[in-house]
mmCIF file of N, CA, C and O in Angstrom:
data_model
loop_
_atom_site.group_PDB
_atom_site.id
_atom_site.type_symbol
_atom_site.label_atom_id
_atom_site.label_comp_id
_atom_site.label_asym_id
_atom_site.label_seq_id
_atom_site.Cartn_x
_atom_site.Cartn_y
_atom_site.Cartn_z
ATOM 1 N N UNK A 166 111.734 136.258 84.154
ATOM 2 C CA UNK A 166 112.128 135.382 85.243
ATOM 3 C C UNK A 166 111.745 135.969 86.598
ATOM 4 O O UNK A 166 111.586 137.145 86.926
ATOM 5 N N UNK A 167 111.642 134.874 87.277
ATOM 6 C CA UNK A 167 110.457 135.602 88.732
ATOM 7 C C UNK A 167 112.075 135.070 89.707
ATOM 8 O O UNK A 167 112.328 133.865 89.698
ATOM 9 N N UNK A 168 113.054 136.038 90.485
ATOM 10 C CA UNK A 168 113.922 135.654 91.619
ATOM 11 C C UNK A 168 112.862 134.750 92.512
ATOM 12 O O UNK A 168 111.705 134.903 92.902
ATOM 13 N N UNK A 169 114.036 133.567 92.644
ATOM 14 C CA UNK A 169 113.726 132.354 93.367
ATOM 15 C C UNK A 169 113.480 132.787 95.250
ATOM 16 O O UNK A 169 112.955 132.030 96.067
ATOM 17 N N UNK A 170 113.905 133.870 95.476
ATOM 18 C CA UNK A 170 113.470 134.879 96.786
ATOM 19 C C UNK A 170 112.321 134.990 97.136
ATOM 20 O O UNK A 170 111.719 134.833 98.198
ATOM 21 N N UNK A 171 111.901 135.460 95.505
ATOM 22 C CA UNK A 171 110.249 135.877 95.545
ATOM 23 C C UNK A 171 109.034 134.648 95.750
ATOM 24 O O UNK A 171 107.981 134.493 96.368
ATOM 25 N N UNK A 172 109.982 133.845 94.737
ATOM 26 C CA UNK A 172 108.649 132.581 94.851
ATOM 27 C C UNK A 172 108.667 131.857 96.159
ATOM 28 O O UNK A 172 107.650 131.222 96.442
ATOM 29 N N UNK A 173 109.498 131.856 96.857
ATOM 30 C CA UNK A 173 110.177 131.252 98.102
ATOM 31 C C UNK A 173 109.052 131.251 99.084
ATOM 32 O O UNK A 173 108.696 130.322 99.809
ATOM 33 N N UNK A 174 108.426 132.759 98.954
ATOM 34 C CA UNK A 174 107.221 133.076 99.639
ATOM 35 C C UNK A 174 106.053 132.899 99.638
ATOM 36 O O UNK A 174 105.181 133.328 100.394
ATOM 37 N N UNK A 175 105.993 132.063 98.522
ATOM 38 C CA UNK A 175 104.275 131.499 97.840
ATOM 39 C C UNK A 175 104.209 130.686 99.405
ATOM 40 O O UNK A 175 105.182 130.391 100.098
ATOM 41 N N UNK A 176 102.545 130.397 99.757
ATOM 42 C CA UNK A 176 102.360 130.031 100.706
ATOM 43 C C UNK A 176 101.777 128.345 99.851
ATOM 44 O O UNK A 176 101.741 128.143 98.637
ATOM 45 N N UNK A 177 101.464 127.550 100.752
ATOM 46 C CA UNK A 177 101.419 126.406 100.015
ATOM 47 C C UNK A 177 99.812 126.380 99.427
ATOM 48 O O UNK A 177 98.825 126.939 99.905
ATOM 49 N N UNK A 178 99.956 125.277 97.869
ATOM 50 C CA UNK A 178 98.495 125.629 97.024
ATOM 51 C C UNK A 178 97.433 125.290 98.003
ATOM 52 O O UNK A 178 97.741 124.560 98.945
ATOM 53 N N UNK A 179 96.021 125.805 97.875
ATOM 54 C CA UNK A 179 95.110 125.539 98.395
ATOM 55 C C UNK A 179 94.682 124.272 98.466
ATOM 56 O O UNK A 179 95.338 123.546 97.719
ATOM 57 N N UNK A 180 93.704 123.623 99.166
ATOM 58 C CA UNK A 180 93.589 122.390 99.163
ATOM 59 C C UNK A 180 92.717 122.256 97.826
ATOM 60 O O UNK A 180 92.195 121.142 97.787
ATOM 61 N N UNK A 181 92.465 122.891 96.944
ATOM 62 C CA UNK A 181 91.601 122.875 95.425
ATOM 63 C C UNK A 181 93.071 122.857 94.386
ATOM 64 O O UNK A 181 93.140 122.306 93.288
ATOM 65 N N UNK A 182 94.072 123.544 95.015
ATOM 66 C CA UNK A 182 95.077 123.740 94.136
ATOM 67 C C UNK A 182 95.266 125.150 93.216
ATOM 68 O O UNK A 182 94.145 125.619 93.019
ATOM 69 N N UNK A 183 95.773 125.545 92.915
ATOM 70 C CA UNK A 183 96.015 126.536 92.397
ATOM 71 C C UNK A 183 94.907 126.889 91.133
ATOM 72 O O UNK A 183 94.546 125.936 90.442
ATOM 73 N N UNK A 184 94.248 128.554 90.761
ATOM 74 C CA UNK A 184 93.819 128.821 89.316
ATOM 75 C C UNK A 184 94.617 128.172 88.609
ATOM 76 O O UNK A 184 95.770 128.002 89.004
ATOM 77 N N UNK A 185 94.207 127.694 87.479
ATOM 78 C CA UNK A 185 94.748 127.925 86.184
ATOM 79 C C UNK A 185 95.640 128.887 85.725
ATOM 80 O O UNK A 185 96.791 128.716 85.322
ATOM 81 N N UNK A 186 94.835 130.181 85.850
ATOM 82 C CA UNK A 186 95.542 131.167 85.326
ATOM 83 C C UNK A 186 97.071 131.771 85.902
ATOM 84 O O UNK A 186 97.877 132.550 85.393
ATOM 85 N N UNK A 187 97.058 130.934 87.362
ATOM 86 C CA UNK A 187 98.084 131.524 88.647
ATOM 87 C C UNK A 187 99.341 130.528 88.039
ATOM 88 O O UNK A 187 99.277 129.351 88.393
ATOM 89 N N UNK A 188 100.604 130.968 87.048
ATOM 90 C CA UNK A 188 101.564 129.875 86.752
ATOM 91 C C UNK A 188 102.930 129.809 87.551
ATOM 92 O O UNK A 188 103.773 128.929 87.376
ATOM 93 N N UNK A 189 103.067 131.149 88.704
ATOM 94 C CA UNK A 189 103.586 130.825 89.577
ATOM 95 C C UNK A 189 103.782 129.576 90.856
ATOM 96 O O UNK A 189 104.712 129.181 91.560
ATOM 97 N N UNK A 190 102.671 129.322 90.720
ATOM 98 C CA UNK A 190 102.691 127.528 91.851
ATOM 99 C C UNK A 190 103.294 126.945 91.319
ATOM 100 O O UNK A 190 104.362 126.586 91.815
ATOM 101 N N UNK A 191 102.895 126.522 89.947
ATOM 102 C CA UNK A 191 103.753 125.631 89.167
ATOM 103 C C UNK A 191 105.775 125.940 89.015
ATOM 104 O O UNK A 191 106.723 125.160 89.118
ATOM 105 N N UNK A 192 105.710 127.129 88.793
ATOM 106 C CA UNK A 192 107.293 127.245 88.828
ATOM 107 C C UNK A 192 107.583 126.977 89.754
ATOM 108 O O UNK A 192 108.310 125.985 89.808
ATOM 109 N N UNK A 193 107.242 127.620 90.971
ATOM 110 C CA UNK A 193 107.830 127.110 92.434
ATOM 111 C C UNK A 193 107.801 125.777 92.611
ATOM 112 O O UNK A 193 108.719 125.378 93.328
ATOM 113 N N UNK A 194 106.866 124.718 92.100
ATOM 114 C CA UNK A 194 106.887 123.245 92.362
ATOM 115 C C UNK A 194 108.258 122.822 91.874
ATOM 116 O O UNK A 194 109.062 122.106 92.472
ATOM 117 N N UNK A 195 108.411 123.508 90.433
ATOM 118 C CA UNK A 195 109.325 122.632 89.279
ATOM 119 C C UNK A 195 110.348 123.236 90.331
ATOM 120 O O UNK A 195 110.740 122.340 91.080
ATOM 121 N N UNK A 196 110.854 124.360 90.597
ATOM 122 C CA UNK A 196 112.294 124.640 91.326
ATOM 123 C C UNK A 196 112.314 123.719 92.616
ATOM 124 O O UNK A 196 113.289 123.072 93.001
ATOM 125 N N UNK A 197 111.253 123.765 93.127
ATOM 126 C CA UNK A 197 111.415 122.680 94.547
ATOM 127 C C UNK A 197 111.358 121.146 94.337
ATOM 128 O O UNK A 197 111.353 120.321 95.251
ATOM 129 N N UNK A 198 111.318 120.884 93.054
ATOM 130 C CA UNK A 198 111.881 119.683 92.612
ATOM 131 C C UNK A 198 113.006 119.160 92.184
ATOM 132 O O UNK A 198 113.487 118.027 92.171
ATOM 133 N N UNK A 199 113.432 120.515 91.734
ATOM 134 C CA UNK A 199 114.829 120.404 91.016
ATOM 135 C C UNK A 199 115.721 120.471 92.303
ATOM 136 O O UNK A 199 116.769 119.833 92.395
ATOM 137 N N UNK A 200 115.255 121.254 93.252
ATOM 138 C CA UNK A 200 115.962 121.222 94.680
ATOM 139 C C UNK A 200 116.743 119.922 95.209
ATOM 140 O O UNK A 200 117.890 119.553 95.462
ATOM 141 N N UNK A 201 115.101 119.340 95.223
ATOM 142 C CA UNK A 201 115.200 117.701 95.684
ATOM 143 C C UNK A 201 116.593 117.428 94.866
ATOM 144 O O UNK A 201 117.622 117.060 95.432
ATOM 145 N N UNK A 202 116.516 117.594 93.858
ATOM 146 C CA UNK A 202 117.513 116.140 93.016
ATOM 147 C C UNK A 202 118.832 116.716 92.943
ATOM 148 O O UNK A 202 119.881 116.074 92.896
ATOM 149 N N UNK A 203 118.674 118.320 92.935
ATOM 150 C CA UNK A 203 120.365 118.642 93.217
ATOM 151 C C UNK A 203 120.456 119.446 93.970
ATOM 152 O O UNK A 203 119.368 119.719 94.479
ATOM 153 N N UNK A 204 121.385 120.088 94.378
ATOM 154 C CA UNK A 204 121.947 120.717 94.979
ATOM 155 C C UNK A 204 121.143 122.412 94.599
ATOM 156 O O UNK A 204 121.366 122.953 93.516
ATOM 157 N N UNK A 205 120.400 122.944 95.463
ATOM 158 C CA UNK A 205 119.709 124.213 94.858
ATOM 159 C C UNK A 205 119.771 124.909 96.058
ATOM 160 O O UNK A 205 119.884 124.479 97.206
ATOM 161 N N UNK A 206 119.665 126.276 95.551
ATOM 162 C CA UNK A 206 119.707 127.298 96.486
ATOM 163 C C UNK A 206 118.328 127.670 96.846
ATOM 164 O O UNK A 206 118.187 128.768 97.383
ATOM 165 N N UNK A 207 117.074 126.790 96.598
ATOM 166 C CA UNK A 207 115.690 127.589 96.311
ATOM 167 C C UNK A 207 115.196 126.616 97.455
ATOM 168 O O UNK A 207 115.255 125.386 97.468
ATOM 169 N N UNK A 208 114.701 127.467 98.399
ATOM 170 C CA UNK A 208 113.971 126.587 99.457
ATOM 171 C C UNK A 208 112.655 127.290 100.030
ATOM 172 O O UNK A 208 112.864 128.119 100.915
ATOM 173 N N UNK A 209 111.522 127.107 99.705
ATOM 174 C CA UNK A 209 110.715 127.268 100.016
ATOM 175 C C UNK A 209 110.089 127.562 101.344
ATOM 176 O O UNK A 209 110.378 126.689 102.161
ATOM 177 N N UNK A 210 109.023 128.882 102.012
ATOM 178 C CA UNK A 210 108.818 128.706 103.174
ATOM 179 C C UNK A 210 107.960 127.521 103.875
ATOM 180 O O UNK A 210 107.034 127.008 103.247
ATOM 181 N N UNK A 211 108.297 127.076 105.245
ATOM 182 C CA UNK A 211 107.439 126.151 105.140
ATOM 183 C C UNK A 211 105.994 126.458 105.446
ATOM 184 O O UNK A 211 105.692 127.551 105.925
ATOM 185 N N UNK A 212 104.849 125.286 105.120
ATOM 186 C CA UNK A 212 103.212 125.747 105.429
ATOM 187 C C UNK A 212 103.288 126.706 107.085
ATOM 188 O O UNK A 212 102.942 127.864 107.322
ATOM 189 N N UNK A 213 103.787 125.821 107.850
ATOM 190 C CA UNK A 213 103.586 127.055 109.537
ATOM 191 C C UNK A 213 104.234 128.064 109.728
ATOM 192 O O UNK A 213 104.588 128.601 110.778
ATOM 193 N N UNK A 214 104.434 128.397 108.403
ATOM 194 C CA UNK A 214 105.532 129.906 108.629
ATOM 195 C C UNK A 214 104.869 131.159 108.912
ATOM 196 O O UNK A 214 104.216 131.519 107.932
ATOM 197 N N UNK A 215 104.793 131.965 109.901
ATOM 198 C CA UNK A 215 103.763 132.587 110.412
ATOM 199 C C UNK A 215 103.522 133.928 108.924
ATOM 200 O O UNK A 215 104.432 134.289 108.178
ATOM 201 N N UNK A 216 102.108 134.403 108.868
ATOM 202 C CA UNK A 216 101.720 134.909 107.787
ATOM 203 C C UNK A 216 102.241 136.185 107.755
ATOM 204 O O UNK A 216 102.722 136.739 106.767
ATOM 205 N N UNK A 217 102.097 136.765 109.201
ATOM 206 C CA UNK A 217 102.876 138.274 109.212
ATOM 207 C C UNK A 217 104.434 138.483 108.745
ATOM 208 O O UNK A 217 104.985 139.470 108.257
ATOM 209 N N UNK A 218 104.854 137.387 109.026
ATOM 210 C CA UNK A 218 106.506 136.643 108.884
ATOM 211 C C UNK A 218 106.870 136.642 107.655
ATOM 212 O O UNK A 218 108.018 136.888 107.285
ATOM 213 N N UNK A 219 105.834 136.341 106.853
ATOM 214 C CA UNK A 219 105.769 136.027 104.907
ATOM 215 C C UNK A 219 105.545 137.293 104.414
ATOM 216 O O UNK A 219 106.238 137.709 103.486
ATOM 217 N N UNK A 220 104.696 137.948 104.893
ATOM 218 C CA UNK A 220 104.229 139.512 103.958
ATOM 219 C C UNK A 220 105.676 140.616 105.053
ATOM 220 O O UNK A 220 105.856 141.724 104.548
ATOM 221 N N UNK A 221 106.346 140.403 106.037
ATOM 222 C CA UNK A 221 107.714 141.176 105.948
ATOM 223 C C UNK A 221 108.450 141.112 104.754
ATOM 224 O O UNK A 221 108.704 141.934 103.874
ATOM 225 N N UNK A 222 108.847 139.427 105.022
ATOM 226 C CA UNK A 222 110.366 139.541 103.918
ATOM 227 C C UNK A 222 109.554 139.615 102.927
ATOM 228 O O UNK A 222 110.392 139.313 102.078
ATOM 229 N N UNK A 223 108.279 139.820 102.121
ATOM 230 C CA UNK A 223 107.733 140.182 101.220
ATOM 231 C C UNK A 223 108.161 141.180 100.666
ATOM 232 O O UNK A 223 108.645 141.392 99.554
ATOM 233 N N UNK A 224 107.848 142.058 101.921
ATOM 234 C CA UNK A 224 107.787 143.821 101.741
ATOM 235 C C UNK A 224 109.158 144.359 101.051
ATOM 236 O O UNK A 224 109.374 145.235 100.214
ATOM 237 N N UNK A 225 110.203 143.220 101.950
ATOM 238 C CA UNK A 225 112.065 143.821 101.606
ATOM 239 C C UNK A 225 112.420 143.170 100.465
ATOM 240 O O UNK A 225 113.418 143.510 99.830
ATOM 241 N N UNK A 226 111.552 142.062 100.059
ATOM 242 C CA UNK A 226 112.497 141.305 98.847
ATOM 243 C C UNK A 226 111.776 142.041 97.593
ATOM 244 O O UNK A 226 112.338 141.981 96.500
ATOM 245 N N UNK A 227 110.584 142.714 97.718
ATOM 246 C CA UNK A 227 110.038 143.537 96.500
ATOM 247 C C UNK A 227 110.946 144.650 96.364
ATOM 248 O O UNK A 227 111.545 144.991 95.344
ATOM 249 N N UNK A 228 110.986 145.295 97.763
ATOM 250 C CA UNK A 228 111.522 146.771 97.852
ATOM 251 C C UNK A 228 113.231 146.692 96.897
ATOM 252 O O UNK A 228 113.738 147.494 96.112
ATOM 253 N N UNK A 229 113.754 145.247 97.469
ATOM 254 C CA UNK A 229 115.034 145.195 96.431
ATOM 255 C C UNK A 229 114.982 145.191 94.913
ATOM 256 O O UNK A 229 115.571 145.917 94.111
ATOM 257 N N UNK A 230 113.918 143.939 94.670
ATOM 258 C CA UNK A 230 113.886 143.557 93.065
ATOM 259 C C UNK A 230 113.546 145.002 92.972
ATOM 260 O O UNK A 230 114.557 145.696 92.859
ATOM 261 N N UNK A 231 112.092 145.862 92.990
ATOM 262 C CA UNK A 231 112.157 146.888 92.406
ATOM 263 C C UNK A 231 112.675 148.338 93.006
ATOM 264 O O UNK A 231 112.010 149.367 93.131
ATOM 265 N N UNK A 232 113.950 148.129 93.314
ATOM 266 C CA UNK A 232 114.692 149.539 94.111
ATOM 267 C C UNK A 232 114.866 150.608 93.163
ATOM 268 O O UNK A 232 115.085 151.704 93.678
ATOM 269 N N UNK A 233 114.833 150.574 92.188
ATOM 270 C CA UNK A 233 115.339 152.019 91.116
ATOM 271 C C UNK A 233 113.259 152.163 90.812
ATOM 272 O O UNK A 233 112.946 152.870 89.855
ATOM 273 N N UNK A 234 112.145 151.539 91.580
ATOM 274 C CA UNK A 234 110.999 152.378 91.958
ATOM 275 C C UNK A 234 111.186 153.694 92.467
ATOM 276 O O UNK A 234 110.564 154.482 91.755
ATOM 277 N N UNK A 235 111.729 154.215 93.319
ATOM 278 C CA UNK A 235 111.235 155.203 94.190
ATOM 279 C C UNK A 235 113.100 155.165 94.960
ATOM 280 O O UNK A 235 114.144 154.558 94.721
ATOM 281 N N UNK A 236 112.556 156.347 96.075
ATOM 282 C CA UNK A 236 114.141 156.197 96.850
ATOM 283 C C UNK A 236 113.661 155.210 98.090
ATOM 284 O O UNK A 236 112.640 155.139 98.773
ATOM 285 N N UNK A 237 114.830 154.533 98.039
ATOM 286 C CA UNK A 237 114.716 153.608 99.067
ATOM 287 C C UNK A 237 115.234 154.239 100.480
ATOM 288 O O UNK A 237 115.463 153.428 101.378
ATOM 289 N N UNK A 238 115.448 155.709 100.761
ATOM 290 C CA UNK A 238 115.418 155.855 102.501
ATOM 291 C C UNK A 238 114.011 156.009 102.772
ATOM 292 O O UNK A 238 113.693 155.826 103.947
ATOM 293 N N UNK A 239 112.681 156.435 101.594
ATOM 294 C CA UNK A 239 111.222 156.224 102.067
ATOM 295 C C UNK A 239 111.043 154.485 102.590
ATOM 296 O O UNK A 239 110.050 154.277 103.289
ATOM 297 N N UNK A 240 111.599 153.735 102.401
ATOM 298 C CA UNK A 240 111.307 152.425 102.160
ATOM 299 C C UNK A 240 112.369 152.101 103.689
ATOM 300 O O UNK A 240 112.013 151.032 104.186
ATOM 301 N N UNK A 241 113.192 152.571 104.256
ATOM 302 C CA UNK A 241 114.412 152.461 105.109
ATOM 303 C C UNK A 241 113.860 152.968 106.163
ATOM 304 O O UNK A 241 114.126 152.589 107.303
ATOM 305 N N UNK A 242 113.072 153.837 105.889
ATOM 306 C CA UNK A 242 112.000 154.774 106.898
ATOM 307 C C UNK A 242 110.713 154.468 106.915
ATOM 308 O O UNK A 242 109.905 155.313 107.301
ATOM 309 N N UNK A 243 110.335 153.315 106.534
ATOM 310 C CA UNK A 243 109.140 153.146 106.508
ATOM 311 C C UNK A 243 108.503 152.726 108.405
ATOM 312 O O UNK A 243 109.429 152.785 109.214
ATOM 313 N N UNK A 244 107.496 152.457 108.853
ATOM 314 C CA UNK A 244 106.827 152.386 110.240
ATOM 315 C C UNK A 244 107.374 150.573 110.304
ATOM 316 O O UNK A 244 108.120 149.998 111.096
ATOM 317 N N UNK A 245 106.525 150.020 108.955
ATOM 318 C CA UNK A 245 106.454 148.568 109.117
ATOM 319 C C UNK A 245 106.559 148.217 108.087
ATOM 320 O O UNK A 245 107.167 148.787 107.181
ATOM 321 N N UNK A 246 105.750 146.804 108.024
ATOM 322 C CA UNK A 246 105.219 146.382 106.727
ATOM 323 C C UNK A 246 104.322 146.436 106.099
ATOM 324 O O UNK A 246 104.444 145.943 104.977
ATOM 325 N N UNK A 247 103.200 146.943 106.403
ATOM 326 C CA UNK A 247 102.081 147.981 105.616
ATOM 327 C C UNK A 247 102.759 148.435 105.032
ATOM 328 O O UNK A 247 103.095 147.989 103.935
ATOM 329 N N UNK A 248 103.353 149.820 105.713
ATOM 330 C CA UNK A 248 104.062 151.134 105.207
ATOM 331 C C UNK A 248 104.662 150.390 103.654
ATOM 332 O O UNK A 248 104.172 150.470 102.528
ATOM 333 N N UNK A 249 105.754 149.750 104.075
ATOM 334 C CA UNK A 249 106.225 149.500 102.899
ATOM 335 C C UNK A 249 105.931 148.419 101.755
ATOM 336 O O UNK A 249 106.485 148.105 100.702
ATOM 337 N N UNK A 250 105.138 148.124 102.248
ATOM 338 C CA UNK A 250 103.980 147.293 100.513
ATOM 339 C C UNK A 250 103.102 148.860 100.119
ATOM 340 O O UNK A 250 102.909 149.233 98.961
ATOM 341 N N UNK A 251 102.708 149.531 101.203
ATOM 342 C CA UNK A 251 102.121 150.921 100.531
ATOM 343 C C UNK A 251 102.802 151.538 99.603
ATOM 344 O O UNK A 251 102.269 151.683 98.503
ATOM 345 N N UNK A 252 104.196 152.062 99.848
ATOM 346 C CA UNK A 252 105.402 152.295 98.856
ATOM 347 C C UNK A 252 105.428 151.792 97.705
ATOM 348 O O UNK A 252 105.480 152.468 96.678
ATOM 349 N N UNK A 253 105.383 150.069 97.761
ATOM 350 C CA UNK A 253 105.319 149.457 96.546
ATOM 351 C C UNK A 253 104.677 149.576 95.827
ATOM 352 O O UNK A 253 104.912 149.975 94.687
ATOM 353 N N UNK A 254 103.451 149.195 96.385
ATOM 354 C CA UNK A 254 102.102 149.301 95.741
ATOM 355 C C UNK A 254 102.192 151.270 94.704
ATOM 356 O O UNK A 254 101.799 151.582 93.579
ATOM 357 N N UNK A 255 102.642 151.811 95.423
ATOM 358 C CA UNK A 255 102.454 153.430 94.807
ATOM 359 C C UNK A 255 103.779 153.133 93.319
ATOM 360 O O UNK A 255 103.810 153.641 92.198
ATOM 361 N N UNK A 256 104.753 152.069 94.008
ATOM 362 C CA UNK A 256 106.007 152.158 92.889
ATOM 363 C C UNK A 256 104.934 151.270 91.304
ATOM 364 O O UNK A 256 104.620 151.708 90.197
ATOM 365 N N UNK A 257 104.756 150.300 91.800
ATOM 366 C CA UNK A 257 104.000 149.100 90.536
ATOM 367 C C UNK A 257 102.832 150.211 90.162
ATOM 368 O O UNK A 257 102.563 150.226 88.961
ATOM 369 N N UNK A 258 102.063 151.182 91.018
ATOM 370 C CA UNK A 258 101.073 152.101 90.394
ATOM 371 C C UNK A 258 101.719 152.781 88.994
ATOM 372 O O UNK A 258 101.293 152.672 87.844
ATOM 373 N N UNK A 259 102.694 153.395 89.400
ATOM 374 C CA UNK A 259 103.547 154.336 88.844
ATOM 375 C C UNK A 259 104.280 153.840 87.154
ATOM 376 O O UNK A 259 104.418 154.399 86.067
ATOM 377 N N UNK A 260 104.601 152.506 87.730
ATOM 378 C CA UNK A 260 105.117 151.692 86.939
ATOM 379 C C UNK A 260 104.348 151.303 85.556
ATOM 380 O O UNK A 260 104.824 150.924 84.486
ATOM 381 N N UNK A 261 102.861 151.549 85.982
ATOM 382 C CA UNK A 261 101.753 150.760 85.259
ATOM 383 C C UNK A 261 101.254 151.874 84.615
ATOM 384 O O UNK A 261 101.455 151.902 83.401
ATOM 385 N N UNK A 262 100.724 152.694 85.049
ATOM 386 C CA UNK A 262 100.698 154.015 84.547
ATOM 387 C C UNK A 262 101.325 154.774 83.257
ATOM 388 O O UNK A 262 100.897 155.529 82.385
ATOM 389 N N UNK A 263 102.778 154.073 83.654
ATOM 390 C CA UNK A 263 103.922 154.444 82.457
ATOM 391 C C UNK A 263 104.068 154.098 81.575
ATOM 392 O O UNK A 263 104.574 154.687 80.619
ATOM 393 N N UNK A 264 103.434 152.416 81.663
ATOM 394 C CA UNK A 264 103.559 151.444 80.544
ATOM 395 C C UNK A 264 102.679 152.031 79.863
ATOM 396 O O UNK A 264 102.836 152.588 78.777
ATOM 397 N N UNK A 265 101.308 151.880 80.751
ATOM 398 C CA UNK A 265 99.906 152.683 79.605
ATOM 399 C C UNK A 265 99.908 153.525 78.593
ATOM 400 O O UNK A 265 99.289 153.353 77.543
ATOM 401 N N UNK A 266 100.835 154.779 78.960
ATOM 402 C CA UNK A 266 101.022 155.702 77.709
ATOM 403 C C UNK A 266 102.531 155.597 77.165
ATOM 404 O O UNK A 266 103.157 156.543 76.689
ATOM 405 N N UNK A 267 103.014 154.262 77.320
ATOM 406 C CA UNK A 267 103.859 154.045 76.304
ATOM 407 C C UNK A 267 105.539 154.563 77.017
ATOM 408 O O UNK A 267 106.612 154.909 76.523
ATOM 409 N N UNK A 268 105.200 154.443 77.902
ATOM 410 C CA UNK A 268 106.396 155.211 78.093
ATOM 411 C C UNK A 268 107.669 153.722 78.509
ATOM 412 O O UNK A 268 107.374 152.769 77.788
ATOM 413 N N UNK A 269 108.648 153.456 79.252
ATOM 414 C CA UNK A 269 109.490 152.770 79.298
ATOM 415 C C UNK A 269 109.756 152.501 80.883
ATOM 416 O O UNK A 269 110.665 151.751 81.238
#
């Protein structure tokens, strides 16, 4: 399950529409439909939401889902939001790495 936080941030599909292979658009559609008809907590950013604005709360809503990555005062201390997608990016390295030789 992908937190409805995360998808929140998809920017809207291209005017071709989404890969195939990309099945995140599609979930975010189905939750922002289900929105419509009831009562939902999932609200999508809108298209003019400035881009630097989207890759922040990017940076903090990863740094939460994956907080037992790394220590989060590197992430508390980070400069910006580079800095801390750099962090991430080193945590999902780490992460991937681990899976490779089997580890957990």
């Amino acid at each position: 399950p992908i937190p409805s936080a995360l998808l929140s941030l998809l920017p809207p599909p291209p005017p071709a529409g989404w890969t195939e292979p990309f099945f995140l658009g599609k979930v975010a559609a189905q939750l922002e439909a289900n929105g419509q008809r009831a009562a939902s907590s999932f609200s999508r950013v809108g298209m003019f939401y400035p881009v630097r604005r989207r890759a922040a709360r990017l940076s903090w809503t990863v740094c939460a889902l994956l907080g037992g990555g790394g220590p989060l005062q590197t992430v508390l201390q980070a400069k910006g939001t580079r800095d801390r997608l750099e962090i991430v990016l080193g945590w999902l390295t780490a992460l991937r790495t681990n899976a490779e030789k089997g580890g957990t």
